[in-house]
PDB file of C-alpha atoms and ligand atoms in Angstrom:
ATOM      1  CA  UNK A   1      31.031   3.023 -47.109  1.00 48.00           C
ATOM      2  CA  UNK A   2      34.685   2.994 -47.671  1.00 49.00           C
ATOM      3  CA  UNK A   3      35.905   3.191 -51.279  1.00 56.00           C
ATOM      4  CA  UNK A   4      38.827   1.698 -51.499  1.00 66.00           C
ATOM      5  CA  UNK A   5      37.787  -2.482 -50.604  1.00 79.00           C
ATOM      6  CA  UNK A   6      38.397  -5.116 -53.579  1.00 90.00           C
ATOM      7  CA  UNK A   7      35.717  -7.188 -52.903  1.00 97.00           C
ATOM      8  CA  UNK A   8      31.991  -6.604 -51.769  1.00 98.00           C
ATOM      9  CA  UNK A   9      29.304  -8.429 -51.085  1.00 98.00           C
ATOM     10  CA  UNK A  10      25.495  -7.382 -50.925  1.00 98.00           C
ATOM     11  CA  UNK A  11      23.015  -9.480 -49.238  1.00 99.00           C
ATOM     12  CA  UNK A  12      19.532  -9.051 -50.042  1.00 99.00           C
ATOM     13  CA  UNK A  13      16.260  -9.903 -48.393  1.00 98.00           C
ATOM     14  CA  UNK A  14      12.649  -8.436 -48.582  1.00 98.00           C
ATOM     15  CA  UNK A  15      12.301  -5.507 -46.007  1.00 98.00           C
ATOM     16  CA  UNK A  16      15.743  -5.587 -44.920  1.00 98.00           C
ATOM     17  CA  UNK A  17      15.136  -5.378 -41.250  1.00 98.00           C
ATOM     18  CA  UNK A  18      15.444  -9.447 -40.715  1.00 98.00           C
ATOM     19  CA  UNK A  19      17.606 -11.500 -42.357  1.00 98.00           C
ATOM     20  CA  UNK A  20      19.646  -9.569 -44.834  1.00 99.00           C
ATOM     21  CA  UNK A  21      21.025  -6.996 -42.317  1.00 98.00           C
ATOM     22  CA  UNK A  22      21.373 -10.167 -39.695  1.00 98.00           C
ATOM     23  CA  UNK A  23      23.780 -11.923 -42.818  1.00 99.00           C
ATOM     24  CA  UNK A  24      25.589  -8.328 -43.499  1.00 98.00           C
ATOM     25  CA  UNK A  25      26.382  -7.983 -39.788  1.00 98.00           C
ATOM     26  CA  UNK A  26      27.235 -11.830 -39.489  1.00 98.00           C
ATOM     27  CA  UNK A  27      29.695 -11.878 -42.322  1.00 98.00           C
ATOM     28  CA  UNK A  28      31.246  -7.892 -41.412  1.00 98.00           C
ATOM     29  CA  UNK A  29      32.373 -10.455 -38.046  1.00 98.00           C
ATOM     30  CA  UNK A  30      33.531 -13.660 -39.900  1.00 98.00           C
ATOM     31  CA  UNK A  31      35.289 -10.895 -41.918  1.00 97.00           C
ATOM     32  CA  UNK A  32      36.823  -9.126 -39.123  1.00 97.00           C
ATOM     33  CA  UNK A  33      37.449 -12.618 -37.181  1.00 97.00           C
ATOM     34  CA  UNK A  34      40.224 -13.732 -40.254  1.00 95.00           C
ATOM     35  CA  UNK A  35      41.724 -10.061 -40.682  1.00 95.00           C
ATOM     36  CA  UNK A  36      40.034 -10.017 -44.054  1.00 95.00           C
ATOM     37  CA  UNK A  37      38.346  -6.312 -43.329  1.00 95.00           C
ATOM     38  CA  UNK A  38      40.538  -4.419 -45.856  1.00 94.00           C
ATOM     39  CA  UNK A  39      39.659  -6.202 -48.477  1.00 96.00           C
ATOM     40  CA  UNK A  40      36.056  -7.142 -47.890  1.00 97.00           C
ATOM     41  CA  UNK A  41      32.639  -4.744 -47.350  1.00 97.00           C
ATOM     42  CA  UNK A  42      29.371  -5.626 -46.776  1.00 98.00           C
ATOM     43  CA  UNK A  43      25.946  -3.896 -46.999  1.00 98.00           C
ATOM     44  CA  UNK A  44      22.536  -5.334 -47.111  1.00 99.00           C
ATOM     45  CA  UNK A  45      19.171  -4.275 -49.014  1.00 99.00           C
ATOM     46  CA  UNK A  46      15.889  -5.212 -49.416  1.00 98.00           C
ATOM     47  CA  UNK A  47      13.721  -5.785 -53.006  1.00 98.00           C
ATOM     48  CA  UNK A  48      10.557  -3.868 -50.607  1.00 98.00           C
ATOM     49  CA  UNK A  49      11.202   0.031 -49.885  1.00 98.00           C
ATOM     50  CA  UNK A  50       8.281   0.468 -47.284  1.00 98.00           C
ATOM     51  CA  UNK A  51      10.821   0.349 -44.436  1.00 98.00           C
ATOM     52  CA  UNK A  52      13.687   2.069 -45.910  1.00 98.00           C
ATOM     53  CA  UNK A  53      15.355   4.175 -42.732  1.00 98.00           C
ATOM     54  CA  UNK A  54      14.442   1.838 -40.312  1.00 98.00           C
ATOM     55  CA  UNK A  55      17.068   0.290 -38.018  1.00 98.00           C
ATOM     56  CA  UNK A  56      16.460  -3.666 -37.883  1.00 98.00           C
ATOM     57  CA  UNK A  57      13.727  -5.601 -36.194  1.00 98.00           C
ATOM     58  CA  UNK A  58      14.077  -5.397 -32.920  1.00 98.00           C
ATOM     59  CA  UNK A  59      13.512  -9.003 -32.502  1.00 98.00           C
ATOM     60  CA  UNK A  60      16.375  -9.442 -34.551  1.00 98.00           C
ATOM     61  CA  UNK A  61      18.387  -7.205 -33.207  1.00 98.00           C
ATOM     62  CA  UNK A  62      17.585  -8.955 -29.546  1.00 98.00           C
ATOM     63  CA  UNK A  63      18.563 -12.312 -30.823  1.00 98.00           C
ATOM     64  CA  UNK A  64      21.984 -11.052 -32.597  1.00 98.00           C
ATOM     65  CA  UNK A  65      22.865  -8.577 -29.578  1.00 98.00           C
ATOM     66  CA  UNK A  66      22.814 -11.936 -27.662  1.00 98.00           C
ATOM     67  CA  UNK A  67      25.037 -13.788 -29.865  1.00 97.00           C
ATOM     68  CA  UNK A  68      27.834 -10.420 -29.577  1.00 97.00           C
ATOM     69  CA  UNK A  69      25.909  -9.249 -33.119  1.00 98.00           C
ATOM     70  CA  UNK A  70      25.457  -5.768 -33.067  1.00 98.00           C
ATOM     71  CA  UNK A  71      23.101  -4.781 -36.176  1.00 98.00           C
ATOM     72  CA  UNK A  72      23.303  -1.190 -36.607  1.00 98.00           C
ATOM     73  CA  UNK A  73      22.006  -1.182 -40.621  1.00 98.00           C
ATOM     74  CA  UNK A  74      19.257   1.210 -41.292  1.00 98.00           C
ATOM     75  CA  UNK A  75      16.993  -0.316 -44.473  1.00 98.00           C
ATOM     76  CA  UNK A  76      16.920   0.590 -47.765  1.00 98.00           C
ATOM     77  CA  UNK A  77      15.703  -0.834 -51.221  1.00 98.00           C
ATOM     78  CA  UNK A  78      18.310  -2.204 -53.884  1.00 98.00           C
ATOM     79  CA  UNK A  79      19.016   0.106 -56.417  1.00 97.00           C
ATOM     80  CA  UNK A  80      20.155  -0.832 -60.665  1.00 95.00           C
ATOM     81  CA  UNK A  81      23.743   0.995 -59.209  1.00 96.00           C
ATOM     82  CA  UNK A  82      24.113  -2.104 -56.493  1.00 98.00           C
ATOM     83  CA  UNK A  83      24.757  -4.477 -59.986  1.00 98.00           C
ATOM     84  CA  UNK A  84      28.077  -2.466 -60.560  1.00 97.00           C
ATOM     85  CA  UNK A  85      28.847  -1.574 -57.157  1.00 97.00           C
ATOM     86  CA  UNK A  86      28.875  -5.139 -56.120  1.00 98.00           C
ATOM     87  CA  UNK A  87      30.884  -8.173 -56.846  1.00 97.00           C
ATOM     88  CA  UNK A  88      28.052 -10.857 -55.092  1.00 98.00           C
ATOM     89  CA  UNK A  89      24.843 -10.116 -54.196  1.00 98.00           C
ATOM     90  CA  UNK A  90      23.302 -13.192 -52.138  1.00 99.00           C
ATOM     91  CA  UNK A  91      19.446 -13.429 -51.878  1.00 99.00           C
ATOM     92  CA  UNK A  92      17.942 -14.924 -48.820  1.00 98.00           C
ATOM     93  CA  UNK A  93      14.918 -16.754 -50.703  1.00 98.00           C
ATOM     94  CA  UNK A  94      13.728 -17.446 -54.481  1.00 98.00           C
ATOM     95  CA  UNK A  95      11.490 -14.819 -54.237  1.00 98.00           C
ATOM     96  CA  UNK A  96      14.646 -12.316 -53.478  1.00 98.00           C
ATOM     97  CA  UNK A  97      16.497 -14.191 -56.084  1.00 98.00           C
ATOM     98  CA  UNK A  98      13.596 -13.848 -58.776  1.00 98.00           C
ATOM     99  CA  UNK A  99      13.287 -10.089 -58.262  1.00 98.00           C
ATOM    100  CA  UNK A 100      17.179  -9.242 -58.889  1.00 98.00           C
ATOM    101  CA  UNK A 101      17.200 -11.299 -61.675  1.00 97.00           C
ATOM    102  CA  UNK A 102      14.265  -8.772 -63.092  1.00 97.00           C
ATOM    103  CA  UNK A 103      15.978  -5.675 -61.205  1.00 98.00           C
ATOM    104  CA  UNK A 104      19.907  -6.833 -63.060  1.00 98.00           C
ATOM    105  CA  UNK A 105      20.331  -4.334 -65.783  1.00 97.00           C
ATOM    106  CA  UNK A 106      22.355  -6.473 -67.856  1.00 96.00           C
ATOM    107  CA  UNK A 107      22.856 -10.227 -68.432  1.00 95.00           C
ATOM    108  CA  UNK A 108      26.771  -9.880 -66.829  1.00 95.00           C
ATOM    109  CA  UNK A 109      24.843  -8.753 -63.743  1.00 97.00           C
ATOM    110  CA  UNK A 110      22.993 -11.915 -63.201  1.00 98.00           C
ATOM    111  CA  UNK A 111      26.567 -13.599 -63.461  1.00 98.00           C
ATOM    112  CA  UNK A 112      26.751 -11.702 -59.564  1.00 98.00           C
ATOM    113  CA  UNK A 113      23.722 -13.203 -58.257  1.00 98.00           C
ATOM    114  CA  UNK A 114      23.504 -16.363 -55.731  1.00 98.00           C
ATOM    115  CA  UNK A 115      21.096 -17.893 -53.126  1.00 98.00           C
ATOM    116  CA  UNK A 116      22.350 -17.489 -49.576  1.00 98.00           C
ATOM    117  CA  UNK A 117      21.462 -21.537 -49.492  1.00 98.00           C
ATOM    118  CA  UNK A 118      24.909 -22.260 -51.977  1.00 98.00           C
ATOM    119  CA  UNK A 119      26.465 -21.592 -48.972  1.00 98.00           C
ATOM    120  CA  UNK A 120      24.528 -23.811 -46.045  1.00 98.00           C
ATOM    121  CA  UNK A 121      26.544 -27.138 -44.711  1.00 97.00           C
ATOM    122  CA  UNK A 122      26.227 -30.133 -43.124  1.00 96.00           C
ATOM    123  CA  UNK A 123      23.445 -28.454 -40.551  1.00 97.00           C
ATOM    124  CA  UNK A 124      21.317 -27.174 -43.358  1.00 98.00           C
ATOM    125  CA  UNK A 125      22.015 -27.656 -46.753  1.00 97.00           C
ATOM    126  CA  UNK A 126      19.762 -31.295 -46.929  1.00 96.00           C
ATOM    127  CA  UNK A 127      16.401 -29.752 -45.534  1.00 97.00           C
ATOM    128  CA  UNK A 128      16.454 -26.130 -46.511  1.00 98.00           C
ATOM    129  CA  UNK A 129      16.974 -23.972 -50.468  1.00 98.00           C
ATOM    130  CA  UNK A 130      15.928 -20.740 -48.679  1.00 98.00           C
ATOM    131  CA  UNK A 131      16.347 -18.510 -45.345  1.00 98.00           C
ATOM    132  CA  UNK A 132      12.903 -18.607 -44.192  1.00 98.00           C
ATOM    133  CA  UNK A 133      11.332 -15.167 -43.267  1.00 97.00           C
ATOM    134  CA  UNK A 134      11.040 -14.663 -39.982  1.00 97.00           C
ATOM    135  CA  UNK A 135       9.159 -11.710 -39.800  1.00 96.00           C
ATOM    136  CA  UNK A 136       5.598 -13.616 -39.005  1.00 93.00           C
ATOM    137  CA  UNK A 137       7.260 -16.439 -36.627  1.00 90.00           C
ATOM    138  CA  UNK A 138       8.122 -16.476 -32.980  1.00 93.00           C
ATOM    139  CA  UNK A 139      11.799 -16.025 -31.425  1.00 94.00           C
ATOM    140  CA  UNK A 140      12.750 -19.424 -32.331  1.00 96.00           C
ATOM    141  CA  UNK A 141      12.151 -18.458 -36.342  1.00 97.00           C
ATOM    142  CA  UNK A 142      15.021 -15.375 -35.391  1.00 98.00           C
ATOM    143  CA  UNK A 143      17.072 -18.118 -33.839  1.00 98.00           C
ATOM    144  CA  UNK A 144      17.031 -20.245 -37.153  1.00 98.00           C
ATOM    145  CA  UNK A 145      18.113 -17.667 -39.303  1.00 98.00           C
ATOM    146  CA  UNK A 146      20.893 -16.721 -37.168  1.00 98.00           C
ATOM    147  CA  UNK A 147      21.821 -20.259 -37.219  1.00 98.00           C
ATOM    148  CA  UNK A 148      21.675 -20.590 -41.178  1.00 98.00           C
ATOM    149  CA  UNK A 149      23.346 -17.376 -41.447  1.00 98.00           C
ATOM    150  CA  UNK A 150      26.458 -17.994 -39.275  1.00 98.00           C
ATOM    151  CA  UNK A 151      26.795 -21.513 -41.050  1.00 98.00           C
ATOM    152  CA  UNK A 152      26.686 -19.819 -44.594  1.00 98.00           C
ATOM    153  CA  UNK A 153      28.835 -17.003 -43.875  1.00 98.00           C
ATOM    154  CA  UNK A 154      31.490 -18.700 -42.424  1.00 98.00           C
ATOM    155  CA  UNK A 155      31.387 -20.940 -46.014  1.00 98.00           C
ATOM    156  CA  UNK A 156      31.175 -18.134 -48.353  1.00 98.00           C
ATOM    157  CA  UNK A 157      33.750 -16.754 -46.791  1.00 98.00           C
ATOM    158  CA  UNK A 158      36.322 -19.722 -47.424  1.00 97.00           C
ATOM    159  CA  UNK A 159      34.614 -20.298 -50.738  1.00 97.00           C
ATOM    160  CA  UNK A 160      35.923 -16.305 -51.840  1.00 96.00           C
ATOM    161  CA  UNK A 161      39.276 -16.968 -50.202  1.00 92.00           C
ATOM    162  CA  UNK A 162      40.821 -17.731 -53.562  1.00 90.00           C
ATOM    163  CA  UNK A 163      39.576 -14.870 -54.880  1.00 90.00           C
ATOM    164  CA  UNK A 164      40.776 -12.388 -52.153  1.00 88.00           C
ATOM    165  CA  UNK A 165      44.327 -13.825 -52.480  1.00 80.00           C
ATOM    166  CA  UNK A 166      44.518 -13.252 -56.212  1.00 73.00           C
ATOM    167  CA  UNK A 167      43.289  -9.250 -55.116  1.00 65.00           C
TER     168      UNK A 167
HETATM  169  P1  4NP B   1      13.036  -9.499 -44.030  1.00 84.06           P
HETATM  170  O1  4NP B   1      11.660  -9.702 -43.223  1.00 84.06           O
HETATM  171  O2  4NP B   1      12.709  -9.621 -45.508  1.00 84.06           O
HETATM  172  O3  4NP B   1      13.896 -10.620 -43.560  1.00 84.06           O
HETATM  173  O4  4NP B   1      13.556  -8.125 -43.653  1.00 84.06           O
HETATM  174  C1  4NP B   1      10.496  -8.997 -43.513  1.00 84.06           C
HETATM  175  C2  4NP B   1      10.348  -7.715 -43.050  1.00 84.06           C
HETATM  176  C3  4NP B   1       9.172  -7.022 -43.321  1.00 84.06           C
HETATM  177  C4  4NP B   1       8.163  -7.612 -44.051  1.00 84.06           C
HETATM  178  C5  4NP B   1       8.320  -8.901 -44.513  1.00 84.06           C
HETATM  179  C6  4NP B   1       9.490  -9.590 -44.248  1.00 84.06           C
HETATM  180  N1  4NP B   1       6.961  -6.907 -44.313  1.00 84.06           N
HETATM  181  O5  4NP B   1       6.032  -7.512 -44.872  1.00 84.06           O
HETATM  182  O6  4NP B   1       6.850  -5.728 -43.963  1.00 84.06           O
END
């Protein structure tokens, strides 16, 4: 990782082999689609270390290769230096959300946390509060979460625009 970008965001899942390196990779393009890339990094992590090194699911790296998504994250577990590293850290369900919230080594820390669901629209935001895990589920539970995750990305994004121009 690069040292020198104002602003980064760390998304957050269990294994991190599904969704959160799916919503790293997602975003890295919304970033790079608006020009945004010096001043914006991503990275993804998961609360579970028992697939740290792995490269993603290949289901989900099958269903992002076909949208142009090319997931190249290998896994590994959040870590107490991600609170200071990190300027937002965006969980993909409670049960991600619950766990940083023990993991944050102060109470300024939580201030960084958020639920990937602040960020769903019109398509989402009135049936779902979570990215479900797709991990047990069929190809069409991939195809969901690449659907929530391009939605939300694309609105956090706009949502930190004020921010980046004050950088
Ligand atoms: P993720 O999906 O949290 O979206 O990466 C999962 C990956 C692995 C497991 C569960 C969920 N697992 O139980 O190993």
């Amino acid at each position: 990782m690069t040292e020198n970008k104002q602003y980064r965001i760390l998304f957050v899942c269990l294994g991190n082999i599904c969704r959160s390196p799916a919503a790293q990779t997602v975003m890295e393009r919304e970033v790079a689609r608006q020009g945004l890339q010096h001043l914006v990094e991503c990275d993804s992590a998961g609360t579970y270390s028992g697939h740290t090194g792995e490269k993603a699911d290949p289901r989900m790296r099958y269903a992002a290769g076909r949208r142009g998504i090319d997931i190249t994250h290998r896994a590994r577990q959040v870590k107490s230096d991600d609170f200071e590293r990190f300027d937002m850290i965006v969980a993909m369900d409670d049960s991600n959300y619950d766990k940083l919230f023990r993991l944050a080594p102060t109470a300024e820390a939580t201030d960084k946390i958020y639920r990937m669901c602040e960020f769903f629209g019109k398509r989402f935001s009135r049936d779902w509060s979570y990215v479900p895990d797709p991990y047990y589920e069929g190809s069409e539970g991939f195809e969901l979460v690449l659907d929530m995750l391009e939605e939300g990305c694309v609105n956090l994004l706009t949502r930190l625009e004020p921010t980046l121009k004050d950088k």
